Amino acid sequence: LPFHFLLNAEYPDLRKHNNCMASNLTPAIYAKLCDKATPNGYTLDQAIQTGVDNPGHPFIKTVGMVAGDEESYEVFGDLINPVIKERHNGYDPLNMKHPTDLDSSKIHSGLFDERYVLSSRVRTGRSIRGLSLPPACSRAERREVERVVVDALAGLKGDLTGRYYSLTQMTEKEQQQLIDDHFLFDKPVSPLLTCAGMARDWPDGRGIWHNNEKTFLIWVNEEDHTRVISMEKGGNMKRVFDRFCKGLKERLIQERGWEFMWNERLGYILTCPSNLGTGLRAGVHVKLPLLSKDPRFSKILDNLRLQKRGTGGVDTAAVGGVFDISNLDRLGHSEVQLVQTVIDGVNYLIECEKKLEKGQDIKVPPPIKQFK
Amino acid sequence: MTKNCHNDYKMKFTTDEEFPDLSQHNNHMAKALTKEIYEKLRGKSTPSGFTLDDVIQTGVDNPGHPFIMTVGCVVGDGECYEVFKDLLDIVICDRHSGYKPTDKHRTDLNYENLKGGDDLDPNYVLSSRVRTGRSIKGFTLPPHNSRGERRAIEKLSIEALASLEGEFKGKYYPLDGMTDAEQEQLIADHFLFDKPVSPLLTCAGMARDWPDARGIWHNENKTFLVWVNEEDHLRVISMQKGGNMKEVFRRFCVGLQKIEAIFMKHDHGFMWNEHLGYLLTCPSNLGTGLRGGVHVKLPKLSTHAKFEEILTRLRLQKRGTGGVDTASVGGVFDISNADRLGSSEVEQVQLVVDGVKLMVEMEKKLEKGESIDGMIPAQK
């Protein structure tokens, strides 16, 4: 008999799966949670659908579940908490608190050697409390997110003054400019996102806001309510992070009676459990042609708590020895701590590259302490 | 089901706030859905919890094509055709040539009523095929069904098909359990269906949990094939090389009736009513759900100025030999009936048989350099 006849008839067949949800969803947990729903009506089956539909890769472990609203993290805690613990290197939401720190004045050594670092960028996400997240939101909720965010952003001043481009309303000329600036995001094609329902009603309620200087950018209703990005060419990560914190600390949302989803266990609440905590990815495009060919490269990155990606972002390959290097961690460390980790780490990588250029040997640094 | 709960939550927003932006859209649902209809139906749900937003999601996500009119909606269970009547009756009327809510559909699976069909010239007609779909009563449909329901449908189907004998003796191949050798054979036979990639289907939720409880059954002769849990509960296909559509249709009718008898014994007959015929997931497949067709060589006729008009008058449609949305190769076309609802199986296959016979004669005339003007048929 096929195996599923022996278990709960609804329990998914996860035998070929390799994602965090599949590793943690026992039949007992499924039975306990399968009849539950959040106050908005979001269910376990909906939360895990993306992980059932996308078994994963033997080498890359995806998360395999999403949250449809803030309450998902509570109602489906019996599954999400072990998933969080596995994904975030032992961070235990039941026993630990997440630190939030957006005081960028604490950063030191944040100016990189621009012969190596081509660009610097910090991104995070923010969710508007009281509205469902992209996997579950209705059209009205999504439009409400857009309205709230666009209204608030109109209050930004000085170097943050900017404007909003709705995906449904932008002119062809505006669209071409946004593409040329590498700002325009596409309708998601990754099945990780589409199977979670995040592309519904595209492009309704979606858009891009950026400041006139094109150094501060907000995506509305893509994979999260908002993605907030500070970036510039060159190696001035300090200035990038200063601007990032300044923009995020504005009270514009709050002045209008709204809040971000946040709690002291999980930090900032986002759609994917991998983006909890700070939701922060700070990174650079850096030239490391020699170091990247050294067999110790991966170990060095690992010990520095860094990850590499191609310059097209996640799931792309490096071109011309230029890598996207960013922090691995999101939860359990503050924004300041993570950005400092990236700065220290990238500076170390550049030192290694310089040593290799001179024919000198490099050292694998000791691993940074984790809480596992 | 908690889908009701989510729909109730959405009701706190106004119709204006929830109404989809259909300004770029060209599909039957977008043409039919007014704010008034949306307002009237948005609070409703079928007993299994399927709502208006669920019905229309695929049409909202897929604006359509300026030239090809897609349906833009699906049903999650048989009750949708009643609960969302105000929308679906308009879509059905538009898609099925003016079919009215008061019209009755004829079902005729008596293959003896088909005249001819055993003499299509095999020099032109390369293969013949008849397919339909069936939905099993007591279960919700592919856009909505849970893993448990899908597995129960598979289990019932396996039992029903395993009891067939004689020319219908065959074997079931679950998608998630076949050997590499079996898979290669099914691909070589052109039997294996893939996970749907068309956003028309994926946006309607039909690919969820793939390949759980999906599979293919076929008889030993490889002339009768059943797909389980693809776009419908069952797709039933009778086919063979050459032009003997009469035999293909006989086997189709006999096989279908044998399968139906077994399902009825388990109190799970097929969804059917006298207004809409057989109920399937897509409103385009209501009625007979039947597509009867041939692969036929018409290199000269297909380039004739009146080819499209001839097809229209014969109530036939053309596709490439890869099926829907493909181009023809080497002058070989897939020609099949255009209608599904408002005429019977026998009537639709008769149109194919008579129409293809005429078109082959036209092709032969054109080969000899003669005119076909005198052969252009009247509108059927």
Coordinates of N, CA, C and O in Angstrom, one line a residue, chain A residues 4-12 30, chain B residues 146-149 151:
Chain A
H4 N 1.0 6.6 2.5 CA 0.1 7.6 3.1 C -1.2 7.0 3.6 O -1.9 7.6 4.4
F5 N -1.5 5.8 3.2 CA -2.7 5.1 3.8 C -2.5 4.8 5.3 O -3.5 4.5 5.9
L6 N -1.2 4.8 5.7 CA -1.0 4.4 7.1 C -1.1 5.6 8.0 O -1.1 5.4 9.2
L7 N -1.0 6.8 7.5 CA -1.0 8.0 8.4 C -2.3 8.8 8.2 O -3.1 8.4 7.4
N8 N -2.4 9.9 8.8 CA -3.4 10.8 8.6 C -3.5 11.0 7.1 O -2.5 11.3 6.4
A9 N -4.7 10.9 6.5 CA -4.9 11.0 5.1 C -4.5 12.3 4.5 O -4.2 12.4 3.3
E10 N -4.3 13.3 5.3 CA -4.0 14.6 4.7 C -2.5 14.9 4.9 O -2.0 15.9 4.3
Y11 N -1.8 14.1 5.6 CA -0.3 14.4 5.9 C 0.4 14.3 4.6 O 0.3 13.3 3.9
P12 N 1.2 15.4 4.3 CA 1.9 15.4 3.0 C 3.0 14.3 2.9 O 3.6 13.9 4.0
Y30 N 1.6 17.8 12.8 CA 0.6 18.0 11.7 C -0.8 17.8 12.3 O -1.7 18.6 12.2
Chain B
S146 N -8.2 18.7 -1.2 CA -7.1 18.5 -0.3 C -6.3 17.3 -0.7 O -6.8 16.5 -1.6
R147 N -5.2 17.0 -0.1 CA -4.4 15.8 -0.4 C -5.2 14.6 -0.1 O -5.2 13.6 -0.8
G148 N -6.0 14.6 1.0 CA -6.8 13.5 1.4 C -7.8 13.1 0.4 O -8.0 12.0 0.0
E149 N -8.5 14.2 -0.1 CA -9.5 13.9 -1.2 C -8.9 13.4 -2.5 O -9.4 12.5 -3.1
R151 N -6.2 11.7 -2.8 CA -5.7 10.4 -2.6 C -6.9 9.4 -2.7 O -6.8 8.3 -3.2

